[in-house]
Short mmCIF file of C-alpha atoms and ligand atoms in Angstrom, two decimals:
data_model
loop_
_atom_site.label_atom_id
_atom_site.label_comp_id
_atom_site.label_asym_id
_atom_site.label_seq_id
_atom_site.Cartn_x
_atom_site.Cartn_y
_atom_site.Cartn_z
CA UNK A 1 -12.07 62.62 88.48
CA UNK A 2 -11.81 58.92 87.72
CA UNK A 3 -14.59 57.53 85.53
CA UNK A 4 -16.05 54.24 86.64
CA UNK A 5 -16.55 51.71 83.89
CA UNK A 6 -19.26 49.09 84.45
CA UNK A 7 -20.16 45.74 82.96
CA UNK A 8 -23.13 45.60 80.59
CA UNK A 9 -25.16 42.54 81.54
CA UNK A 10 -28.79 41.81 80.74
CA UNK A 11 -29.33 45.39 79.55
CA UNK A 12 -27.95 46.99 82.71
CA UNK A 13 -24.69 48.70 83.65
CA UNK A 14 -23.44 47.00 86.80
CA UNK A 15 -20.19 46.44 88.72
CA UNK A 16 -18.67 42.98 89.04
CA UNK A 17 -20.10 40.82 91.82
CA UNK A 18 -16.93 41.21 93.91
CA UNK A 19 -17.13 45.02 93.50
CA UNK A 20 -13.37 45.12 92.79
CA UNK A 21 -12.06 47.62 90.27
CA UNK A 22 -8.84 47.72 88.26
CA UNK A 23 -6.97 50.87 87.29
CA UNK A 24 -7.15 52.03 83.70
CA UNK A 25 -4.04 53.97 82.73
CA UNK A 26 -3.69 56.63 80.05
CA UNK A 27 -0.40 55.56 78.40
CA UNK A 28 0.32 59.09 77.15
CA UNK A 29 0.42 60.50 80.69
CA UNK A 30 1.08 57.41 82.77
CA UNK A 31 -1.83 58.30 85.05
CA UNK A 32 -4.89 56.36 86.14
CA UNK A 33 -7.90 57.96 84.51
CA UNK A 34 -10.66 55.42 85.04
CA UNK A 35 -11.42 52.14 86.77
CA UNK A 36 -12.94 48.98 85.39
CA UNK A 37 -14.60 45.92 86.92
CA UNK A 38 -12.30 43.05 87.84
CA UNK A 39 -14.87 40.50 86.70
CA UNK A 40 -14.81 36.84 87.62
CA UNK A 41 -16.36 33.61 86.42
CA UNK A 42 -19.61 34.44 88.25
CA UNK A 43 -20.03 37.66 86.24
CA UNK A 44 -19.35 35.78 83.02
CA UNK A 45 -21.94 33.16 84.08
CA UNK A 46 -24.52 35.93 84.62
CA UNK A 47 -23.75 37.39 81.21
CA UNK A 48 -24.01 33.98 79.51
CA UNK A 49 -27.33 33.30 81.27
CA UNK A 50 -28.68 36.65 80.00
CA UNK A 51 -27.43 35.90 76.49
CA UNK A 52 -28.96 32.41 76.54
CA UNK A 53 -32.31 33.85 77.58
CA UNK A 54 -32.22 36.51 74.86
CA UNK A 55 -31.19 34.00 72.19
CA UNK A 56 -34.65 32.50 71.53
CA UNK A 57 -36.13 35.80 70.41
CA UNK A 58 -33.06 37.37 68.78
CA UNK A 59 -32.21 34.29 66.72
CA UNK A 60 -35.70 34.03 65.30
CA UNK A 61 -36.51 37.68 64.66
CA UNK A 62 -36.51 38.85 61.06
CA UNK A 63 -33.18 39.86 59.55
CA UNK A 64 -34.57 43.37 58.93
CA UNK A 65 -35.03 43.82 62.66
CA UNK A 66 -31.43 42.88 63.42
CA UNK A 67 -30.18 45.09 60.59
CA UNK A 68 -32.20 48.03 61.94
CA UNK A 69 -30.61 47.73 65.40
CA UNK A 70 -27.11 47.46 63.94
CA UNK A 71 -27.65 50.54 61.76
CA UNK A 72 -29.05 52.44 64.73
CA UNK A 73 -25.93 51.56 66.75
CA UNK A 74 -23.78 52.74 63.82
CA UNK A 75 -25.71 56.03 63.64
CA UNK A 76 -25.27 56.67 67.36
CA UNK A 77 -21.52 55.97 67.28
CA UNK A 78 -21.19 58.28 64.28
CA UNK A 79 -23.09 61.01 66.15
CA UNK A 80 -20.72 60.65 69.10
CA UNK A 81 -17.59 60.21 67.00
CA UNK A 82 -15.59 62.75 68.98
CA UNK A 83 -16.42 61.10 72.33
CA UNK A 84 -15.45 57.70 70.98
CA UNK A 85 -12.25 59.01 69.38
CA UNK A 86 -11.17 60.75 72.57
CA UNK A 87 -11.94 57.63 74.62
CA UNK A 88 -9.90 55.47 72.27
CA UNK A 89 -6.96 57.87 72.31
CA UNK A 90 -7.01 58.14 76.10
CA UNK A 91 -7.09 54.34 76.43
CA UNK A 92 -4.44 53.58 73.81
CA UNK A 93 -2.16 56.64 73.54
CA UNK A 94 -2.55 56.71 69.75
CA UNK A 95 -2.88 60.04 67.90
CA UNK A 96 -6.40 61.45 68.19
CA UNK A 97 -6.33 62.16 64.47
CA UNK A 98 -6.01 58.42 63.80
CA UNK A 99 -8.90 57.53 66.10
CA UNK A 100 -11.11 60.20 64.61
CA UNK A 101 -10.39 59.57 60.94
CA UNK A 102 -9.67 55.84 60.80
CA UNK A 103 -10.50 53.64 63.79
CA UNK A 104 -13.90 54.93 64.89
CA UNK A 105 -15.25 55.51 61.33
CA UNK A 106 -14.16 51.94 60.55
CA UNK A 107 -16.08 50.64 63.56
CA UNK A 108 -19.18 52.46 62.27
CA UNK A 109 -18.56 50.87 58.88
CA UNK A 110 -18.39 47.41 60.47
CA UNK A 111 -21.87 47.78 61.98
CA UNK A 112 -23.30 49.08 58.69
CA UNK A 113 -21.58 46.40 56.61
CA UNK A 114 -22.89 43.50 58.69
CA UNK A 115 -26.34 45.10 58.94
CA UNK A 116 -26.45 44.94 55.14
CA UNK A 117 -25.03 41.41 55.26
CA UNK A 118 -27.87 40.25 57.51
CA UNK A 119 -30.30 41.16 54.73
CA UNK A 120 -28.39 39.40 51.97
CA UNK A 121 -26.92 36.27 53.56
CA UNK A 122 -28.28 33.24 51.72
CA UNK A 123 -27.67 29.55 52.01
CA UNK A 124 -27.05 26.99 49.29
CA UNK A 125 -29.57 24.67 47.67
CA UNK A 126 -29.15 21.74 45.28
CA UNK A 127 -31.83 20.20 43.09
CA UNK A 128 -31.45 16.64 41.84
CA UNK A 129 -33.97 16.50 38.99
CA UNK A 130 -37.06 14.57 40.04
CA UNK A 131 -35.28 12.91 42.98
CA UNK A 132 -34.47 15.21 45.81
CA UNK A 133 -34.00 18.78 46.87
CA UNK A 134 -31.25 19.60 49.36
CA UNK A 135 -30.83 22.86 51.11
CA UNK A 136 -28.53 24.09 53.82
CA UNK A 137 -30.28 25.57 56.79
CA UNK A 138 -27.86 27.95 58.50
CA UNK A 139 -28.84 28.59 62.09
CA UNK A 140 -27.07 30.88 64.56
CA UNK A 141 -24.74 28.84 66.78
CA UNK A 142 -26.02 30.25 70.07
CA UNK A 143 -24.15 32.44 72.50
CA UNK A 144 -20.90 33.69 70.98
CA UNK A 145 -17.88 34.83 72.98
CA UNK A 146 -15.92 37.71 71.43
CA UNK A 147 -12.47 38.54 72.84
CA UNK A 148 -10.52 41.49 71.47
CA UNK A 149 -7.11 43.15 71.98
CA UNK A 150 -6.08 46.70 72.86
CA UNK A 151 -4.55 48.01 69.66
CA UNK A 152 -7.79 48.80 67.78
CA UNK A 153 -10.26 48.37 70.61
CA UNK A 154 -13.62 49.37 69.11
CA UNK A 155 -12.77 48.48 65.55
CA UNK A 156 -11.81 44.89 66.38
CA UNK A 157 -14.61 44.43 68.90
CA UNK A 158 -17.21 45.61 66.37
CA UNK A 159 -15.61 43.38 63.71
CA UNK A 160 -16.70 40.42 65.87
CA UNK A 161 -19.84 41.64 67.59
CA UNK A 162 -21.53 43.00 64.47
CA UNK A 163 -21.43 39.77 62.40
CA UNK A 164 -22.35 37.66 65.42
CA UNK A 165 -25.45 39.78 66.10
CA UNK A 166 -26.27 40.02 62.40
CA UNK A 167 -26.17 36.21 62.10
CA UNK A 168 -28.61 35.88 65.01
CA UNK A 169 -26.23 34.99 67.84
CA UNK A 170 -26.32 36.71 71.17
CA UNK A 171 -22.96 37.80 72.49
CA UNK A 172 -20.79 38.01 75.56
CA UNK A 173 -17.78 40.21 74.80
CA UNK A 174 -14.55 40.64 76.76
CA UNK A 175 -12.54 43.68 75.63
CA UNK A 176 -8.90 44.06 76.58
CA UNK A 177 -8.53 45.13 80.17
CA UNK A 178 -6.06 47.78 78.94
CA UNK A 179 -8.60 49.55 76.73
CA UNK A 180 -12.16 49.24 78.09
CA UNK A 181 -13.56 52.74 77.52
CA UNK A 182 -14.91 52.52 73.97
CA UNK A 183 -16.65 49.24 74.84
CA UNK A 184 -18.28 51.01 77.79
CA UNK A 185 -19.49 53.78 75.48
CA UNK A 186 -20.75 51.11 73.10
CA UNK A 187 -22.81 49.60 75.93
CA UNK A 188 -24.42 53.00 76.51
CA UNK A 189 -25.11 53.36 72.80
CA UNK A 190 -26.78 49.91 72.73
CA UNK A 191 -29.04 50.98 75.59
CA UNK A 192 -29.90 54.17 73.73
CA UNK A 193 -30.60 52.15 70.59
CA UNK A 194 -33.05 50.03 72.58
CA UNK A 195 -31.20 46.78 71.87
CA UNK A 196 -33.17 44.05 73.70
CA UNK A 197 -31.59 43.10 77.01
CA UNK A 198 -29.14 40.23 77.00
CA UNK A 199 -28.51 40.38 73.24
CA UNK A 200 -25.09 41.95 73.82
CA UNK A 201 -23.26 41.68 77.13
CA UNK A 202 -19.86 43.17 77.86
CA UNK A 203 -17.78 41.84 80.74
CA UNK A 204 -14.59 43.70 81.67
CA UNK A 205 -11.53 42.38 83.44
CA UNK A 206 -8.41 40.30 83.08
CA UNK A 207 -7.99 37.89 80.21
CA UNK A 208 -6.74 35.02 82.34
CA UNK A 209 -9.78 35.38 84.62
CA UNK A 210 -12.87 36.77 82.85
CA UNK A 211 -11.54 35.84 79.39
CA UNK A 212 -10.70 32.30 80.45
CA UNK A 213 -14.09 31.87 82.13
CA UNK A 214 -15.79 32.90 78.89
CA UNK A 215 -13.80 30.34 76.87
CA UNK A 216 -14.46 27.60 79.44
CA UNK A 217 -18.22 28.25 79.87
CA UNK A 218 -20.19 25.35 78.36
CA UNK A 219 -23.02 27.71 77.35
CA UNK A 220 -20.77 29.60 74.93
CA UNK A 221 -20.82 27.80 71.60
CA UNK A 222 -18.23 29.78 69.62
CA UNK A 223 -15.22 31.90 70.47
CA UNK A 224 -13.95 34.58 68.14
CA UNK A 225 -10.58 35.77 69.38
CA UNK A 226 -8.07 38.37 68.21
CA UNK A 227 -4.84 38.74 70.13
CA UNK A 228 -1.40 37.24 70.62
CA UNK A 229 -0.36 33.77 69.41
CA UNK A 230 0.52 32.65 72.93
CA UNK A 231 -2.99 33.52 74.21
CA UNK A 232 -4.49 31.91 71.11
CA UNK A 233 -2.80 28.62 72.00
CA UNK A 234 -4.20 28.72 75.55
CA UNK A 235 -7.69 29.45 74.22
CA UNK A 236 -7.46 26.63 71.69
CA UNK A 237 -6.70 24.21 74.54
CA UNK A 238 -9.56 25.49 76.72
CA UNK A 239 -12.16 25.41 73.95
CA UNK A 240 -11.06 22.05 72.51
CA UNK A 241 -12.42 20.28 75.56
CA UNK A 242 -15.89 21.63 74.69
CA UNK A 243 -15.57 21.24 70.87
CA UNK A 244 -16.42 24.92 70.44
CA UNK A 245 -16.23 26.69 67.13
CA UNK A 246 -13.09 28.75 67.19
CA UNK A 247 -11.68 31.61 65.14
CA UNK A 248 -8.19 32.84 66.02
CA UNK A 249 -6.69 36.01 64.57
CA UNK A 250 -3.16 36.13 65.95
CA UNK A 251 0.21 37.82 65.63
CA UNK A 252 2.35 38.49 62.60
CA UNK A 253 5.88 39.24 61.40
CA UNK A 254 4.87 40.77 58.12
CA UNK A 255 7.30 41.33 55.24
CA UNK A 256 7.27 44.39 52.98
CA UNK A 257 9.07 43.34 49.78
CA UNK A 258 10.36 46.17 47.63
CA UNK A 259 11.68 45.66 44.10
CA UNK A 260 13.77 48.24 42.23
CA UNK A 261 11.07 48.75 39.58
CA UNK A 262 8.46 50.03 42.07
CA UNK A 263 6.78 53.45 42.08
CA UNK A 264 9.35 54.85 44.50
CA UNK A 265 7.42 57.83 45.89
CA UNK A 266 4.20 55.93 46.52
CA UNK A 267 6.16 53.05 48.01
CA UNK A 268 8.09 55.36 50.33
CA UNK A 269 4.98 57.17 51.63
CA UNK A 270 3.12 53.92 52.17
CA UNK A 271 6.05 52.07 53.73
CA UNK A 272 6.38 54.86 56.27
CA UNK A 273 2.73 54.29 57.22
CA UNK A 274 2.87 50.51 57.09
CA UNK A 275 5.88 50.57 59.43
CA UNK A 276 4.84 53.12 62.03
CA UNK A 277 1.05 53.64 62.03
CA UNK A 278 -0.30 53.32 65.54
CA UNK A 279 3.33 53.11 66.76
CA UNK A 280 3.70 49.87 64.78
CA UNK A 281 1.01 48.27 66.93
CA UNK A 282 -1.19 46.99 64.12
CA UNK A 283 -1.11 43.29 63.38
CA UNK A 284 -0.82 44.22 59.68
CA UNK A 285 2.19 46.53 60.01
CA UNK A 286 5.23 45.44 58.03
CA UNK A 287 8.11 44.95 60.44
CA UNK A 288 10.66 43.40 58.05
CA UNK A 289 11.45 45.53 55.00
CA UNK A 290 13.09 43.47 52.25
CA UNK A 291 14.71 45.65 49.56
CA UNK A 292 16.23 44.63 46.24
CA UNK A 293 19.96 45.24 46.50
CA UNK A 294 20.21 47.72 43.59
CA UNK A 295 17.65 50.01 45.29
CA UNK A 296 18.99 49.54 48.80
CA UNK A 297 21.21 52.66 49.15
CA UNK A 298 18.57 55.00 47.71
CA UNK A 299 15.78 53.50 49.82
CA UNK A 300 17.84 53.46 52.98
CA UNK A 301 18.77 57.14 52.66
CA UNK A 302 15.27 58.37 51.75
CA UNK A 303 13.51 56.21 54.34
CA UNK A 304 15.75 57.27 57.22
CA UNK A 305 15.36 60.94 56.29
CA UNK A 306 11.58 60.56 56.43
CA UNK A 307 11.60 58.53 59.67
CA UNK A 308 13.74 61.17 61.39
CA UNK A 309 11.08 63.77 60.61
CA UNK A 310 8.28 61.82 62.33
CA UNK A 311 7.05 63.57 65.46
CA UNK A 312 6.57 61.56 68.63
CA UNK A 313 4.54 63.12 71.41
CA UNK A 314 1.18 64.17 72.78
CA UNK A 315 -1.55 62.20 70.95
CA UNK A 316 -3.86 65.20 71.23
CA UNK A 317 -1.53 67.40 69.19
CA UNK A 318 -2.41 67.62 65.50
CA UNK A 319 1.25 67.52 64.48
CA UNK A 320 1.95 64.22 66.27
CA UNK A 321 2.74 61.24 64.04
CA UNK A 322 3.42 58.67 66.78
CA UNK A 323 1.77 58.67 70.19
CA UNK A 324 2.48 56.49 73.21
CA UNK A 325 2.76 52.71 73.20
CA UNK A 326 0.21 50.83 75.25
CA UNK A 327 1.99 50.22 78.55
CA UNK A 328 5.25 50.49 80.40
CA UNK A 329 5.67 46.71 80.18
CA UNK A 330 5.23 46.87 76.43
CA UNK A 331 7.70 49.75 76.14
CA UNK A 332 10.27 47.71 78.06
CA UNK A 333 9.67 44.74 75.74
CA UNK A 334 10.25 46.93 72.66
CA UNK A 335 13.50 48.33 74.08
CA UNK A 336 14.65 44.81 74.99
CA UNK A 337 14.24 43.68 71.38
CA UNK A 338 16.28 46.67 70.15
CA UNK A 339 19.12 45.86 72.56
CA UNK A 340 18.98 42.18 71.64
CA UNK A 341 19.15 43.03 67.92
CA UNK A 342 22.29 45.10 68.59
CA UNK A 343 23.82 42.13 70.41
CA UNK A 344 22.90 40.05 67.36
CA UNK A 345 25.03 42.32 65.17
CA UNK A 346 22.42 44.89 64.16
CA UNK A 347 23.17 48.56 63.59
CA UNK A 348 20.78 51.31 64.63
CA UNK A 349 20.19 53.60 61.65
CA UNK A 350 17.81 55.87 63.55
CA UNK A 351 15.79 55.75 66.78
CA UNK A 352 16.32 53.23 69.54
CA UNK A 353 15.71 55.58 72.46
CA UNK A 354 12.87 56.48 74.77
CA UNK A 355 11.17 59.84 74.23
CA UNK A 356 10.34 62.12 77.16
CA UNK A 357 7.96 64.83 75.96
CA UNK A 358 7.51 67.98 78.01
CA UNK A 359 4.29 68.92 79.79
CA UNK A 360 1.35 66.60 80.47
CA UNK A 361 2.98 63.63 78.66
CA UNK A 362 6.27 63.70 80.55
CA UNK A 363 5.47 60.38 82.29
CA UNK A 364 4.03 58.67 79.22
CA UNK A 365 5.35 55.63 77.37
CA UNK A 366 7.02 56.90 74.21
CA UNK A 367 9.65 55.37 71.93
CA UNK A 368 11.43 56.71 68.88
CA UNK A 369 10.59 55.15 65.51
CA UNK A 370 13.49 52.81 65.01
CA UNK A 371 15.18 51.42 61.90
CA UNK A 372 17.89 48.75 62.07
CA UNK A 373 20.01 46.91 59.53
CA UNK A 374 22.49 44.09 59.54
CA UNK A 375 20.44 41.63 61.61
CA UNK A 376 20.33 38.10 60.27
CA UNK A 377 16.81 37.01 59.18
CA UNK A 378 16.95 34.20 61.78
CA UNK A 379 17.57 36.51 64.76
CA UNK A 380 14.85 37.21 67.31
CA UNK A 381 13.92 40.65 66.00
CA UNK A 382 13.28 39.17 62.56
CA UNK A 383 11.43 36.12 63.86
CA UNK A 384 9.32 37.31 66.79
CA UNK A 385 6.54 39.87 66.92
CA UNK A 386 7.76 43.10 68.56
CA UNK A 387 4.50 45.00 67.95
CA UNK A 388 6.14 48.40 68.23
CA UNK A 389 7.75 51.16 66.13
CA UNK A 390 10.72 49.04 65.07
CA UNK A 391 11.60 47.82 61.59
CA UNK A 392 14.61 46.03 60.14
CA UNK A 393 16.01 46.48 56.64
CA UNK A 394 16.99 43.30 54.78
CA UNK A 395 18.60 43.65 51.32
CA UNK A 396 18.06 40.78 48.88
CA UNK A 397 19.58 39.76 45.53
CA UNK A 398 16.94 37.57 43.91
CA UNK A 399 13.21 36.98 43.99
CA UNK A 400 13.83 33.47 45.37
CA UNK A 401 15.90 34.85 48.23
CA UNK A 402 13.23 37.43 49.04
CA UNK A 403 10.57 34.72 49.14
CA UNK A 404 12.65 32.44 51.35
CA UNK A 405 13.26 35.23 53.87
CA UNK A 406 9.64 36.43 53.72
CA UNK A 407 8.35 32.90 54.36
CA UNK A 408 11.03 32.05 56.93
CA UNK A 409 9.11 32.85 60.11
CA UNK A 410 6.47 30.96 62.07
CA UNK A 411 3.91 33.64 61.12
CA UNK A 412 1.84 34.28 58.00
CA UNK A 413 -0.60 37.14 58.38
CA UNK A 414 0.03 39.82 55.74
CA UNK A 415 2.62 40.69 53.09
CA UNK A 416 3.11 43.78 50.95
CA UNK A 417 4.82 43.75 47.52
CA UNK A 418 6.12 46.73 45.60
CA UNK A 419 6.79 46.12 41.92
CA UNK A 420 5.50 47.21 38.50
CA UNK A 421 6.10 43.70 37.14
CA UNK A 422 2.65 42.12 37.23
CA UNK A 423 3.87 38.61 36.44
CA UNK A 424 6.31 38.73 39.32
CA UNK A 425 3.68 40.19 41.64
CA UNK A 426 1.27 37.37 40.89
CA UNK A 427 3.99 34.73 41.11
CA UNK A 428 4.99 35.93 44.58
CA UNK A 429 1.39 36.39 45.71
CA UNK A 430 0.85 32.74 44.91
CA UNK A 431 3.93 31.50 46.74
CA UNK A 432 3.94 33.71 49.78
CA UNK A 433 2.73 32.11 52.98
CA UNK A 434 0.26 34.68 54.27
CA UNK A 435 -3.48 35.21 54.48
CA UNK A 436 -3.38 38.69 52.95
CA UNK A 437 -1.20 40.07 50.14
CA UNK A 438 -1.17 43.75 49.19
CA UNK A 439 0.42 44.66 45.86
CA UNK A 440 1.47 48.31 45.55
CA UNK A 441 -0.73 49.32 48.48
CA UNK A 442 -1.25 48.61 52.17
CA UNK A 443 -4.28 48.34 54.46
CA UNK A 444 -6.76 48.58 51.61
CA UNK A 445 -9.70 46.59 52.94
CA UNK A 446 -12.85 45.36 51.28
CA UNK A 447 -14.95 43.92 54.07
CA UNK A 448 -16.38 41.28 51.74
CA UNK A 449 -13.02 39.52 51.47
CA UNK A 450 -11.87 36.84 53.93
CA UNK A 451 -9.50 38.15 56.58
CA UNK A 452 -7.00 36.11 58.57
CA UNK A 453 -3.64 34.42 58.65
CA UNK A 454 -1.87 31.10 58.14
CA UNK A 455 0.71 29.23 60.24
CA UNK A 456 0.92 30.77 63.75
CA UNK A 457 -1.03 33.84 62.64
CA UNK A 458 -4.31 32.08 63.13
CA UNK A 459 -7.03 29.65 62.21
CA UNK A 460 -10.23 30.49 60.39
CA UNK A 461 -11.25 33.62 58.54
CA UNK A 462 -13.29 36.67 59.43
CA UNK A 463 -15.06 39.15 57.17
CA UNK A 464 -17.85 38.91 54.62
CA UNK A 465 -19.74 35.64 54.37
CA UNK A 466 -16.91 33.85 56.22
CA UNK A 467 -18.09 35.61 59.36
CA UNK A 468 -21.71 34.62 58.78
CA UNK A 469 -20.60 31.03 58.20
CA UNK A 470 -18.62 31.07 61.43
CA UNK A 471 -21.50 32.32 63.54
CA UNK A 472 -24.00 29.88 62.01
CA UNK A 473 -24.20 26.09 62.02
CA UNK A 474 -25.14 24.47 58.71
CA UNK A 475 -27.85 21.80 58.72
CA UNK A 476 -28.34 19.76 55.58
CA UNK A 477 -32.06 19.26 54.87
CA UNK A 478 -33.18 16.88 52.15
CA UNK A 479 -36.73 16.71 50.72
CA UNK A 480 -38.07 14.05 48.37
CA UNK A 481 -41.21 14.71 46.38
P1 NDP B 501 -3.45 39.28 74.16
O1 NDP B 501 -3.40 37.95 73.52
O2 NDP B 501 -2.61 39.54 75.32
O3 NDP B 501 -4.93 39.65 74.60
C1 NDP B 501 -6.04 39.66 73.71
C2 NDP B 501 -7.33 39.52 74.50
O4 NDP B 501 -7.36 38.22 75.10
C3 NDP B 501 -7.46 40.51 75.64
O5 NDP B 501 -8.81 40.85 75.80
C4 NDP B 501 -6.95 39.69 76.82
O6 NDP B 501 -7.38 40.22 78.04
C5 NDP B 501 -7.56 38.34 76.51
N1 NDP B 501 -6.93 37.20 77.16
C6 NDP B 501 -5.69 37.10 77.68
N2 NDP B 501 -5.49 35.86 78.19
C7 NDP B 501 -6.63 35.16 77.98
C8 NDP B 501 -7.05 33.81 78.27
N3 NDP B 501 -6.24 32.93 78.86
N4 NDP B 501 -8.29 33.43 77.90
C9 NDP B 501 -9.11 34.29 77.28
N5 NDP B 501 -8.78 35.57 76.99
C10 NDP B 501 -7.55 35.99 77.32
O7 NDP B 501 -3.15 40.31 72.97
P2 NDP B 501 -2.93 41.86 73.10
O8 NDP B 501 -4.14 42.47 73.72
O9 NDP B 501 -1.59 42.11 73.69
O10 NDP B 501 -2.93 42.30 71.55
C11 NDP B 501 -1.81 42.31 70.75
C12 NDP B 501 -1.76 41.06 69.91
O11 NDP B 501 -2.93 40.97 69.10
C13 NDP B 501 -0.60 41.06 68.93
O12 NDP B 501 0.01 39.81 68.95
C14 NDP B 501 -1.26 41.32 67.58
O13 NDP B 501 -0.56 40.82 66.50
C15 NDP B 501 -2.56 40.64 67.77
N6 NDP B 501 -3.54 41.14 66.81
C16 NDP B 501 -3.92 40.33 65.77
C17 NDP B 501 -4.78 40.80 64.80
C18 NDP B 501 -5.22 39.93 63.68
O14 NDP B 501 -6.22 40.26 63.04
N7 NDP B 501 -4.56 38.83 63.39
C19 NDP B 501 -5.31 42.16 64.86
C20 NDP B 501 -4.86 42.91 66.00
C21 NDP B 501 -4.00 42.41 66.94
P3 NDP B 501 -6.36 41.16 78.86
O15 NDP B 501 -6.08 42.37 78.00
O16 NDP B 501 -7.07 41.49 80.09
O17 NDP B 501 -5.12 40.33 79.08
#
């Protein structure tokens, strides 16, 4: 049976006005398992109208009230963790274990974190003795548009929705058309939580239709977007005409820099994860592994041995390390990059082929975890985001060379350093062009810290008070006695 996903507008679950539905494919089986509304500008306009109407009350209610709703939503997701995890895995093809232990719990954490933030967010004040008192009144911007990608569908959606609601904005969200199911479950949870109608609206459909309409709608005052750099550019152009507030979290080509003095075992375990978690489809995955020359042979041997042991297959199986990639188009793109890298002089050390599991996943979209060497840092595979289970090994001689290669791409999202030399670690952290630097770890997140990239990896920062600042407009008020 095919589930029917509906839009969530003004507190109700409804189809799009045109009553057209798009197929939602399970990438692990290659079959259509649900259908989602093919929403248009008119549906977005209805959602914005509902959000505008709800704004007056939501933006002025006490912070405790908003925090209570967010915590209630978190509780309900946590209670239905298995349903959410299964929905995410069916939408994305990622291992169920990952959804259950990482992605969905992190979405719950997002709601709880920003619920707490709503209670503690404070604005600045300045007292000029006997002359004047200045304070900054931070007011919610209005209706916020939140657009999220398919790789971490609920986690990234909640990372936007939760701070927007906590700050007093009402929201129209557009999840990726490839992964709508967890957002649909979220809509049901919001109804169960009694969230006032119109406070959160979720419109499904294509990015270039529903997503574009959301960015172009004059009633939407801020757009928070996570996705590809190309889409980010298009959104920047659309929103510029309206002078909207804009936050863009975009692609990356992240370096993992390994020095010979690192803790080898910890580095090896973590580098395996940072390369292939979620089939390499995390914006923070390291896709270029730079290794100090003296360690290169040992690393290369140990890493390839470990990669060869990774199991690719049915995401529902507990022993699976890598599930399916998101779509057949994406699989083709990944394979194209591997072929291109070979043409560019690269050698396949392991992987490089499609995987055809037996049984229910025989028509799914699976690729082997792939490691290549011998590709010049300036070649496409080392410059462009592949967003798949493919890494290249790049030996280096000096710290300066490592830095030049690490910084030599148009991106600057995240970097990981492995060294026991603290002075070197801090020196590189200072000089590396990226928004996030992990030293001797990867994916450790403290939600209070600013999150985002530099160069073509984005504009603006999410997380902590940065998010509250984004979703509020500061007004400078001055009082004289
Ligand atoms: P896309 O840019 O293709 O899509 C992201 C979202 O934007 C989707 O909801 C999409 O809808 C929508 N969209 C597409 N076109 C438009 C448009 N013209 N106007 C408004 N919305 C639009 O990214 P992917 O979904 O393919 O996600 C992968 C990308 O996301 C990678 O580049 C990855 O690096 C990046 N990413 C960045 C992160 C970060 O924090 N920096 C975190 C996670 C991912 P639809 O799906 O229907 O096309």
